[in-house]
């Protein structure tokens, strides 16, 4: 009997030991799991329509940074949005963490101008880097006879959705040639992703889109049966003095061989910029910037619109103060 009792006690002790070991293992594993889950930061990048360049740019940035997602405990995702103005507002409200925004819109938001006149200066908006150049691009049905921006008078024109960057660019261009967008044209507020289809159907005469080239939107708009023309927007020096954030630019026709144009088209433009909010931790912004700059040559290969980029150009065209995490990297890399 004694040996039996002893054996039973021994088994119980052994069993309790096993239970304790298993329980500790479960606790350690689930605890570790929990701490990893707690530490992973998910950040959403606001872009633009899927046929623009912002959307693939958000994808390019995420692809490079997410290669180190385990190491950084951070994961970037991309959202298609209505464009620059929407992105600034959503970053400010916390719905987005990063965003791509036209340089002119960044300039206005940080100073409380244009769409931010009532809300005031968006002081927590922080610049991260500049990206590709964007041109204010005007495309018209060839059958409309529109050959200059002045010919838009009396026409049916998409100037861009509220929330887009291009809407104000269209208005500035029209105003500068004496066209009041409220009375002299039939202005539509369609999204850039919808405009090519509507132009090809003959439901509008022309549309504006401020975008990098090449873009899916203009590939689509030049690939239909309706012949289309890129319309030059040639403005005098006073325009550039009035609007310091605009610069002369050109739309290369090599990207759109089906357009009726036979040479590159002069217009004006801005830059796409990458912005965030001061609440995003320095370490995370530092890691984003560092990965893009360390993998700069790979990044440049991800879209033909990046072919003109240099590391130095990525620090110009920014009007909001740089995020401290970006400053840390630029100082380290000798770029500041
Ligand atoms: N520039 C446009 C905007 O801010 C977006 C262009 C794009 O998606 O590439 O609304």
mmCIF file of C-alpha atoms in Angstrom, residues 88-324:
data_model
loop_
_atom_site.group_PDB
_atom_site.id
_atom_site.type_symbol
_atom_site.label_atom_id
_atom_site.label_comp_id
_atom_site.label_asym_id
_atom_site.label_seq_id
_atom_site.Cartn_x
_atom_site.Cartn_y
_atom_site.Cartn_z
ATOM 1 C CA UNK A 88 -4.785 66.927 -45.251
ATOM 2 C CA UNK A 89 -8.134 67.013 -43.464
ATOM 3 C CA UNK A 90 -8.149 63.282 -42.735
ATOM 4 C CA UNK A 91 -4.590 63.437 -41.360
ATOM 5 C CA UNK A 92 -5.626 66.300 -39.085
ATOM 6 C CA UNK A 93 -8.699 64.429 -37.817
ATOM 7 C CA UNK A 94 -6.775 61.188 -37.261
ATOM 8 C CA UNK A 95 -8.530 59.185 -40.007
ATOM 9 C CA UNK A 96 -5.251 58.939 -41.925
ATOM 10 C CA UNK A 97 -1.665 58.907 -40.640
ATOM 11 C CA UNK A 98 0.291 59.854 -43.746
ATOM 12 C CA UNK A 99 -0.805 61.324 -47.048
ATOM 13 C CA UNK A 100 0.311 62.544 -50.424
ATOM 14 C CA UNK A 101 -0.514 66.175 -50.957
ATOM 15 C CA UNK A 102 0.240 68.734 -53.668
ATOM 16 C CA UNK A 103 2.927 71.237 -52.621
ATOM 17 C CA UNK A 104 0.528 74.160 -53.209
ATOM 18 C CA UNK A 105 -2.041 72.553 -50.899
ATOM 19 C CA UNK A 106 0.617 72.009 -48.246
ATOM 20 C CA UNK A 107 1.525 75.701 -48.537
ATOM 21 C CA UNK A 108 -2.132 76.722 -48.110
ATOM 22 C CA UNK A 109 -2.922 74.321 -45.252
ATOM 23 C CA UNK A 110 0.039 75.404 -43.134
ATOM 24 C CA UNK A 111 -0.968 79.053 -43.584
ATOM 25 C CA UNK A 112 -4.744 78.670 -43.259
ATOM 26 C CA UNK A 113 -5.500 79.688 -46.877
ATOM 27 C CA UNK A 114 -7.963 78.420 -49.535
ATOM 28 C CA UNK A 115 -9.960 75.462 -48.108
ATOM 29 C CA UNK A 116 -8.416 76.141 -44.673
ATOM 30 C CA UNK A 117 -9.460 79.790 -44.459
ATOM 31 C CA UNK A 118 -12.144 79.094 -41.844
ATOM 32 C CA UNK A 119 -10.300 76.320 -40.001
ATOM 33 C CA UNK A 120 -7.043 78.296 -39.745
ATOM 34 C CA UNK A 121 -3.436 77.188 -40.026
ATOM 35 C CA UNK A 122 -2.985 73.406 -39.780
ATOM 36 C CA UNK A 123 -0.027 73.657 -37.416
ATOM 37 C CA UNK A 124 0.379 69.944 -36.723
ATOM 38 C CA UNK A 125 0.817 69.110 -40.390
ATOM 39 C CA UNK A 126 4.428 67.962 -40.889
ATOM 40 C CA UNK A 127 6.393 67.526 -44.093
ATOM 41 C CA UNK A 128 8.276 64.272 -44.701
ATOM 42 C CA UNK A 129 9.633 64.558 -48.277
ATOM 43 C CA UNK A 130 8.747 65.686 -51.798
ATOM 44 C CA UNK A 131 8.117 63.209 -54.565
ATOM 45 C CA UNK A 132 7.386 63.555 -58.309
ATOM 46 C CA UNK A 133 6.421 66.693 -60.251
ATOM 47 C CA UNK A 134 2.754 67.067 -61.211
ATOM 48 C CA UNK A 135 1.360 69.045 -64.133
ATOM 49 C CA UNK A 136 -1.978 70.804 -64.295
ATOM 50 C CA UNK A 137 -3.145 68.864 -67.327
ATOM 51 C CA UNK A 138 -6.033 69.880 -69.570
ATOM 52 C CA UNK A 139 -7.415 67.347 -72.045
ATOM 53 C CA UNK A 140 -10.197 68.113 -74.535
ATOM 54 C CA UNK A 141 -12.136 66.250 -77.194
ATOM 55 C CA UNK A 142 -10.499 67.107 -80.543
ATOM 56 C CA UNK A 143 -13.977 67.684 -82.028
ATOM 57 C CA UNK A 144 -14.637 70.554 -79.558
ATOM 58 C CA UNK A 145 -12.132 72.868 -81.244
ATOM 59 C CA UNK A 146 -10.547 73.704 -77.861
ATOM 60 C CA UNK A 147 -6.896 74.567 -78.539
ATOM 61 C CA UNK A 148 -6.155 77.020 -75.760
ATOM 62 C CA UNK A 149 -7.466 77.426 -72.230
ATOM 63 C CA UNK A 150 -9.350 80.553 -73.373
ATOM 64 C CA UNK A 151 -11.459 78.340 -75.662
ATOM 65 C CA UNK A 152 -13.050 76.754 -72.573
ATOM 66 C CA UNK A 153 -15.532 79.636 -72.361
ATOM 67 C CA UNK A 154 -19.048 78.236 -72.710
ATOM 68 C CA UNK A 155 -17.793 74.633 -72.588
ATOM 69 C CA UNK A 156 -18.630 71.729 -70.315
ATOM 70 C CA UNK A 157 -15.545 71.136 -68.205
ATOM 71 C CA UNK A 158 -14.618 68.923 -65.275
ATOM 72 C CA UNK A 159 -12.604 71.037 -62.839
ATOM 73 C CA UNK A 160 -12.264 68.298 -60.196
ATOM 74 C CA UNK A 161 -14.055 67.018 -57.125
ATOM 75 C CA UNK A 162 -14.111 68.998 -53.893
ATOM 76 C CA UNK A 163 -11.317 67.413 -51.821
ATOM 77 C CA UNK A 164 -9.021 67.101 -54.818
ATOM 78 C CA UNK A 165 -5.867 69.110 -55.277
ATOM 79 C CA UNK A 166 -6.656 70.019 -58.875
ATOM 80 C CA UNK A 167 -9.941 71.809 -58.291
ATOM 81 C CA UNK A 168 -8.244 75.022 -57.123
ATOM 82 C CA UNK A 169 -5.571 74.702 -59.856
ATOM 83 C CA UNK A 170 -8.326 74.623 -62.505
ATOM 84 C CA UNK A 171 -10.025 77.632 -60.932
ATOM 85 C CA UNK A 172 -6.738 79.589 -60.740
ATOM 86 C CA UNK A 173 -5.941 78.828 -64.396
ATOM 87 C CA UNK A 174 -9.440 79.762 -65.603
ATOM 88 C CA UNK A 175 -9.555 82.928 -63.494
ATOM 89 C CA UNK A 176 -6.176 84.050 -64.781
ATOM 90 C CA UNK A 177 -7.485 84.071 -68.367
ATOM 91 C CA UNK A 178 -10.656 85.902 -67.352
ATOM 92 C CA UNK A 179 -12.993 82.900 -67.167
ATOM 93 C CA UNK A 180 -15.288 82.767 -64.137
ATOM 94 C CA UNK A 181 -15.778 79.055 -63.456
ATOM 95 C CA UNK A 182 -19.184 79.680 -61.918
ATOM 96 C CA UNK A 183 -20.743 81.480 -64.866
ATOM 97 C CA UNK A 184 -18.580 81.224 -67.997
ATOM 98 C CA UNK A 185 -18.257 77.423 -68.137
ATOM 99 C CA UNK A 186 -20.462 74.516 -67.198
ATOM 100 C CA UNK A 187 -18.214 73.188 -64.443
ATOM 101 C CA UNK A 188 -18.430 69.615 -63.180
ATOM 102 C CA UNK A 189 -16.996 68.307 -59.892
ATOM 103 C CA UNK A 190 -16.265 64.735 -60.942
ATOM 104 C CA UNK A 191 -13.442 62.637 -59.550
ATOM 105 C CA UNK A 192 -10.406 62.308 -61.806
ATOM 106 C CA UNK A 193 -10.978 58.556 -62.082
ATOM 107 C CA UNK A 194 -14.394 59.200 -63.673
ATOM 108 C CA UNK A 195 -13.410 62.017 -66.013
ATOM 109 C CA UNK A 196 -11.789 59.988 -68.856
ATOM 110 C CA UNK A 197 -14.867 57.784 -69.317
ATOM 111 C CA UNK A 198 -17.188 60.774 -69.289
ATOM 112 C CA UNK A 199 -15.001 62.623 -71.827
ATOM 113 C CA UNK A 200 -14.840 59.597 -74.117
ATOM 114 C CA UNK A 201 -18.650 59.263 -73.929
ATOM 115 C CA UNK A 202 -18.968 62.865 -75.100
ATOM 116 C CA UNK A 203 -20.683 63.991 -71.897
ATOM 117 C CA UNK A 204 -18.038 66.660 -71.197
ATOM 118 C CA UNK A 205 -15.797 68.685 -73.545
ATOM 119 C CA UNK A 206 -12.652 68.730 -71.434
ATOM 120 C CA UNK A 207 -11.201 67.979 -68.014
ATOM 121 C CA UNK A 208 -8.395 69.199 -65.783
ATOM 122 C CA UNK A 209 -6.257 66.830 -63.710
ATOM 123 C CA UNK A 210 -3.160 67.759 -61.734
ATOM 124 C CA UNK A 211 -1.095 64.613 -61.846
ATOM 125 C CA UNK A 212 2.334 63.112 -62.532
ATOM 126 C CA UNK A 213 3.013 61.550 -65.918
ATOM 127 C CA UNK A 214 2.463 58.955 -67.149
ATOM 128 C CA UNK A 215 -0.825 58.295 -65.375
ATOM 129 C CA UNK A 216 -3.490 55.657 -65.896
ATOM 130 C CA UNK A 217 -6.125 58.371 -66.248
ATOM 131 C CA UNK A 218 -4.513 59.910 -69.361
ATOM 132 C CA UNK A 219 -3.593 56.512 -70.791
ATOM 133 C CA UNK A 220 -7.274 55.620 -70.543
ATOM 134 C CA UNK A 221 -8.465 58.970 -71.911
ATOM 135 C CA UNK A 222 -6.157 58.768 -74.949
ATOM 136 C CA UNK A 223 -6.998 55.146 -75.761
ATOM 137 C CA UNK A 224 -10.650 55.563 -76.759
ATOM 138 C CA UNK A 225 -12.376 56.183 -80.085
ATOM 139 C CA UNK A 226 -12.917 59.916 -79.421
ATOM 140 C CA UNK A 227 -9.779 61.736 -80.512
ATOM 141 C CA UNK A 228 -8.362 63.919 -77.744
ATOM 142 C CA UNK A 229 -5.946 66.829 -77.449
ATOM 143 C CA UNK A 230 -3.753 68.015 -74.566
ATOM 144 C CA UNK A 231 -4.391 71.754 -74.353
ATOM 145 C CA UNK A 232 -1.494 74.124 -73.522
ATOM 146 C CA UNK A 233 -1.931 76.421 -70.519
ATOM 147 C CA UNK A 234 0.443 79.287 -71.228
ATOM 148 C CA UNK A 235 0.327 82.001 -68.582
ATOM 149 C CA UNK A 236 2.397 85.146 -68.179
ATOM 150 C CA UNK A 237 4.857 86.051 -65.436
ATOM 151 C CA UNK A 238 2.244 87.812 -63.316
ATOM 152 C CA UNK A 239 0.515 84.470 -62.784
ATOM 153 C CA UNK A 240 3.717 83.012 -61.326
ATOM 154 C CA UNK A 241 4.225 86.105 -59.185
ATOM 155 C CA UNK A 242 0.685 85.823 -57.815
ATOM 156 C CA UNK A 243 1.060 82.135 -57.052
ATOM 157 C CA UNK A 244 4.598 81.432 -55.805
ATOM 158 C CA UNK A 245 3.947 77.690 -55.542
ATOM 159 C CA UNK A 246 3.301 77.223 -59.274
ATOM 160 C CA UNK A 247 6.088 76.648 -61.791
ATOM 161 C CA UNK A 248 6.155 76.152 -65.563
ATOM 162 C CA UNK A 249 6.098 72.534 -66.676
ATOM 163 C CA UNK A 250 5.551 70.324 -69.698
ATOM 164 C CA UNK A 251 3.451 67.219 -70.390
ATOM 165 C CA UNK A 252 5.637 64.781 -72.401
ATOM 166 C CA UNK A 253 3.728 63.370 -75.357
ATOM 167 C CA UNK A 254 5.973 60.307 -75.531
ATOM 168 C CA UNK A 255 3.744 58.808 -72.831
ATOM 169 C CA UNK A 256 0.553 59.328 -74.834
ATOM 170 C CA UNK A 257 1.202 58.510 -78.508
ATOM 171 C CA UNK A 258 -2.530 58.295 -79.321
ATOM 172 C CA UNK A 259 -3.215 61.970 -78.498
ATOM 173 C CA UNK A 260 -3.493 64.255 -81.557
ATOM 174 C CA UNK A 261 -0.653 66.512 -80.296
ATOM 175 C CA UNK A 262 2.617 66.383 -82.183
ATOM 176 C CA UNK A 263 4.800 68.024 -79.537
ATOM 177 C CA UNK A 264 5.120 68.287 -75.758
ATOM 178 C CA UNK A 265 2.525 70.494 -74.124
ATOM 179 C CA UNK A 266 3.451 73.492 -71.935
ATOM 180 C CA UNK A 267 1.509 74.092 -68.741
ATOM 181 C CA UNK A 268 2.239 74.716 -65.060
ATOM 182 C CA UNK A 269 2.656 72.416 -62.132
ATOM 183 C CA UNK A 270 3.424 71.612 -58.533
ATOM 184 C CA UNK A 271 5.046 68.732 -56.681
ATOM 185 C CA UNK A 272 3.589 65.747 -54.920
ATOM 186 C CA UNK A 273 4.710 65.733 -51.283
ATOM 187 C CA UNK A 274 4.533 63.216 -48.458
ATOM 188 C CA UNK A 275 3.151 64.576 -45.188
ATOM 189 C CA UNK A 276 2.103 63.389 -41.745
ATOM 190 C CA UNK A 277 0.982 64.650 -38.337
ATOM 191 C CA UNK A 278 3.128 65.649 -35.335
ATOM 192 C CA UNK A 279 1.460 62.856 -33.290
ATOM 193 C CA UNK A 280 3.224 60.115 -35.309
ATOM 194 C CA UNK A 281 6.269 58.971 -33.261
ATOM 195 C CA UNK A 282 9.663 60.245 -34.435
ATOM 196 C CA UNK A 283 11.059 56.721 -34.630
ATOM 197 C CA UNK A 284 8.394 55.604 -37.101
ATOM 198 C CA UNK A 285 8.785 58.619 -39.383
ATOM 199 C CA UNK A 286 12.571 58.191 -39.183
ATOM 200 C CA UNK A 287 12.257 54.556 -40.283
ATOM 201 C CA UNK A 288 9.963 55.448 -43.203
ATOM 202 C CA UNK A 289 12.333 58.165 -44.457
ATOM 203 C CA UNK A 290 15.443 56.072 -43.933
ATOM 204 C CA UNK A 291 14.069 53.077 -45.852
ATOM 205 C CA UNK A 292 13.070 55.234 -48.835
ATOM 206 C CA UNK A 293 16.434 57.028 -48.933
ATOM 207 C CA UNK A 294 18.558 53.935 -48.333
ATOM 208 C CA UNK A 295 16.626 52.113 -51.086
ATOM 209 C CA UNK A 296 16.430 55.225 -53.270
ATOM 210 C CA UNK A 297 17.512 53.577 -56.533
ATOM 211 C CA UNK A 298 14.972 50.781 -56.065
ATOM 212 C CA UNK A 299 12.279 53.287 -55.171
ATOM 213 C CA UNK A 300 12.967 55.291 -58.346
ATOM 214 C CA UNK A 301 12.340 52.194 -60.448
ATOM 215 C CA UNK A 302 8.820 51.780 -59.095
ATOM 216 C CA UNK A 303 7.224 54.472 -61.319
ATOM 217 C CA UNK A 304 8.415 56.288 -64.465
ATOM 218 C CA UNK A 305 7.294 59.614 -62.906
ATOM 219 C CA UNK A 306 10.169 59.243 -60.400
ATOM 220 C CA UNK A 307 12.894 59.230 -63.073
ATOM 221 C CA UNK A 308 13.733 62.902 -62.389
ATOM 222 C CA UNK A 309 14.052 62.479 -58.619
ATOM 223 C CA UNK A 310 17.242 63.172 -56.713
ATOM 224 C CA UNK A 311 17.664 62.885 -52.954
ATOM 225 C CA UNK A 312 18.123 66.660 -52.830
ATOM 226 C CA UNK A 313 14.960 67.339 -54.864
ATOM 227 C CA UNK A 314 13.038 65.295 -52.324
ATOM 228 C CA UNK A 315 13.769 67.957 -49.719
ATOM 229 C CA UNK A 316 12.530 70.894 -51.802
ATOM 230 C CA UNK A 317 8.995 72.189 -52.298
ATOM 231 C CA UNK A 318 8.035 71.626 -48.663
ATOM 232 C CA UNK A 319 6.374 74.450 -46.731
ATOM 233 C CA UNK A 320 5.208 72.691 -43.566
ATOM 234 C CA UNK A 321 7.966 72.173 -40.981
ATOM 235 C CA UNK A 322 9.727 68.830 -41.339
ATOM 236 C CA UNK A 323 8.646 66.121 -38.900
ATOM 237 C CA UNK A 324 11.404 65.670 -36.250
#
